[in-house]
Backbone as a ProteinNet text record, in pm:
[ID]
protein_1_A
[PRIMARY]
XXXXXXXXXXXXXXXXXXXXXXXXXXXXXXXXXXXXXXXXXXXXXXXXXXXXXXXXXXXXXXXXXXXXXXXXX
[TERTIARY]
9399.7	9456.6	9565.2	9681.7	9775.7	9751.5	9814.4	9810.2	9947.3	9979.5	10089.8	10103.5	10001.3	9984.6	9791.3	9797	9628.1	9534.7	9591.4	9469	9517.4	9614	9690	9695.6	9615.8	9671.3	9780.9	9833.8	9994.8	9904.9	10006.9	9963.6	10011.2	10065.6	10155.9	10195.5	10102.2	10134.7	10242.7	10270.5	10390.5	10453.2	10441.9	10597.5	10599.3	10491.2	10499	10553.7	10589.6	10629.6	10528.3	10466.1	10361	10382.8	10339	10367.8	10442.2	10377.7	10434.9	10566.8	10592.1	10728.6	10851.5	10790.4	10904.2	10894.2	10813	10814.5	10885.9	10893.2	10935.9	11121	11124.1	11297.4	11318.7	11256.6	11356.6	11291.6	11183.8	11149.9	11036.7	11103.9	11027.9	10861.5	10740.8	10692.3	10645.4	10744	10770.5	10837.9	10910.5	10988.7	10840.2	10777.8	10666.6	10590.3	10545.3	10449.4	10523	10634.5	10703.4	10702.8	10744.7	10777	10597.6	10513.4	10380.5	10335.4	10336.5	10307.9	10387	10553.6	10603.8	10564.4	10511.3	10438.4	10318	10226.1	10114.1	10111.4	10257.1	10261.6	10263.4	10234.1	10218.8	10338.9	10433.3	10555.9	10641.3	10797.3	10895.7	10956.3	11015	11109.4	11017.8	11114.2	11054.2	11124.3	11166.1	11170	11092.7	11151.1	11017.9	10954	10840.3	10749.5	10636.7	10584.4	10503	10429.4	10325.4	10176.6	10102.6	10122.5	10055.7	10048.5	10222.2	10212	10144.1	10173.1	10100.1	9948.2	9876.9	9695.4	9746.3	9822.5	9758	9823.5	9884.6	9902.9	9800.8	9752.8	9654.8	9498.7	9459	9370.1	9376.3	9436	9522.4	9461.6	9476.5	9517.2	9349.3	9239.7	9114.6	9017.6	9103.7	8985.3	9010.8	9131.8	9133.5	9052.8	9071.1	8998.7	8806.1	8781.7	8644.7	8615.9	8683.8	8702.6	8670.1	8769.6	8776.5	8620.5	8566.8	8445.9	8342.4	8319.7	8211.5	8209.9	8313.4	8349.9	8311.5	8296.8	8297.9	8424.2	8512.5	8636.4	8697.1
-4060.4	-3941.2	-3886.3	-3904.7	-3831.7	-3627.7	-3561.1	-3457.3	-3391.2	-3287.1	-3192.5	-3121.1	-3043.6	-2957.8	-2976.5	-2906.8	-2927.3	-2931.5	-2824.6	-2731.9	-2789.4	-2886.9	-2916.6	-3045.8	-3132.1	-3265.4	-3268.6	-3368.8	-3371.6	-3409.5	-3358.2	-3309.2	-3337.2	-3429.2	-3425.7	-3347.8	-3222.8	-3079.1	-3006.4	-3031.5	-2967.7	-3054.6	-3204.9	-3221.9	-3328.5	-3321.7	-3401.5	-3586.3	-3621.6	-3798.5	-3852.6	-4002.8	-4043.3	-4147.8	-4252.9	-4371.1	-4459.7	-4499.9	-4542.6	-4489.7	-4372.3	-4304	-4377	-4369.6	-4446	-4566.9	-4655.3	-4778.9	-4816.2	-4752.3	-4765.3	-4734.6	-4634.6	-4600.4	-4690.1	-4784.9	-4910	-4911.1	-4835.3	-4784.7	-4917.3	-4984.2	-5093.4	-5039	-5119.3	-5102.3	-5028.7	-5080	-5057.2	-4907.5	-4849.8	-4683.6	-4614.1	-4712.8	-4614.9	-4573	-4672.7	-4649.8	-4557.7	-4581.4	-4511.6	-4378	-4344.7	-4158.3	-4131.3	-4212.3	-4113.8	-4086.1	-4195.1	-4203.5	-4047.8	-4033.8	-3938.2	-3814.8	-3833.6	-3695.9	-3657	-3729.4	-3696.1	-3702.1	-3723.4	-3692.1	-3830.7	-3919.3	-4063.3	-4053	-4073.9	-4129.1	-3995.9	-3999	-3926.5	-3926.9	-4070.2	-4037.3	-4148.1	-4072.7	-4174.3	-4278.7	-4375.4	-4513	-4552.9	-4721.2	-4832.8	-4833.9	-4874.2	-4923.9	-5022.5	-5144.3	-5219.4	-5203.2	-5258	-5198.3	-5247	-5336.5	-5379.7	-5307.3	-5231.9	-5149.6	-5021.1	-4966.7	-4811.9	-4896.9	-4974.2	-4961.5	-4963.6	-5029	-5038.8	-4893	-4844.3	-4650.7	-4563	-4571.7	-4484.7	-4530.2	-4702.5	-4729.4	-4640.1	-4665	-4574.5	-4458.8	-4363.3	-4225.1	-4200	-4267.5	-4236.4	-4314.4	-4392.6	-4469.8	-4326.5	-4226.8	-4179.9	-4036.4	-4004.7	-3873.7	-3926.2	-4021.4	-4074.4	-4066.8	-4073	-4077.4	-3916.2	-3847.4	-3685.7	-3664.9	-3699.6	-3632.7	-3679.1	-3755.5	-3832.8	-3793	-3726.2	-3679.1	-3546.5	-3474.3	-3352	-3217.1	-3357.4	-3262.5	-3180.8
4920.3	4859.5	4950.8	4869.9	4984.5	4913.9	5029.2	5006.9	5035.7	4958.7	4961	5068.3	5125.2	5238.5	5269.3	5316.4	5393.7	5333.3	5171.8	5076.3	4943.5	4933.3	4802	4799.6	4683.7	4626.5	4595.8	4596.4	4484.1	4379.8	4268.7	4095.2	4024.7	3892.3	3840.6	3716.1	3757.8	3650.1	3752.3	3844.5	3952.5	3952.3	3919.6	3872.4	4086.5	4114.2	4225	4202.4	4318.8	4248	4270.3	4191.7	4241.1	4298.3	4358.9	4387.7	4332.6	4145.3	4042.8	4031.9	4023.9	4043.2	4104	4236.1	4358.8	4311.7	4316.7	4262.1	4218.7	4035.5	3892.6	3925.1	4010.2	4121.7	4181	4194.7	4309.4	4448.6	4464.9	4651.8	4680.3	4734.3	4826.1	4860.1	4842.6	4896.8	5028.6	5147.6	5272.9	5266.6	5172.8	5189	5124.5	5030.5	5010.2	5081.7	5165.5	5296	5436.2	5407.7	5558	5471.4	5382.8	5337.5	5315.2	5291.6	5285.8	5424.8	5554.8	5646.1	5755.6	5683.3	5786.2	5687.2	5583.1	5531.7	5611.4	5613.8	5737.4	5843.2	5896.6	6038.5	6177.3	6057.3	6137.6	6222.3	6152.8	6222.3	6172.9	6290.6	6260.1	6159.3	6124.7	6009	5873.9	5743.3	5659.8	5640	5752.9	5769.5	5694.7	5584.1	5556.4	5688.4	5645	5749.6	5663.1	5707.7	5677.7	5673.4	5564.5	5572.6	5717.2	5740.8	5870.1	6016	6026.3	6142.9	6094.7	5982.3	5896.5	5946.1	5901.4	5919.2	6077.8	6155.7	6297.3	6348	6322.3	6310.4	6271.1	6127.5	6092.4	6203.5	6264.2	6281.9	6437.6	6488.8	6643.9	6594.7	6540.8	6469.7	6510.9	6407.2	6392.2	6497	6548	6658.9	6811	6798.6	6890.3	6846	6733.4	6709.5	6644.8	6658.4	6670.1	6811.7	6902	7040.7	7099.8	7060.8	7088.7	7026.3	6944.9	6831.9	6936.9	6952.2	7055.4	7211.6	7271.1	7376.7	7348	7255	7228	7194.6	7153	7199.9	7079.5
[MASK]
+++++++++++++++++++++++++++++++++++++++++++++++++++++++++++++++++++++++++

């Protein structure tokens, strides 16, 4: 589930884009994954990015805050 802000799904009663959207526009796979990825903060820009570096990004992401949780942090 991607999200809009912290407290908000994207919706498509607001008129949000969905995946299919970009798609159905011409957006590579790879721009799809780089603009959801610099929506959550993964990365700076919304560069394509491959699915392969996005999982070894998101896997980074949660193997370190599984890390902080277990540490107590």
């Amino acid at each position: 589930l991607i999200m809009k802000s912290a407290t908000q799904k994207l919706s498509k009663a607001d008129r949000d884009t969905s995946v299919r959207d970009m798609r159905a526009a011409g957006n590579s796979a790879d721009a799809v994954i780089g603009r959801a990825l610099h929506a959550a903060g993964f990365v700076s820009s919304p560069d394509p990015l491959a699915r392969r570096e996005a999982e070894s990004l998101v896997a980074q992401r949660y193997s370190e805050a599984v890390g902080d949780l277990a540490d107590g942090r």
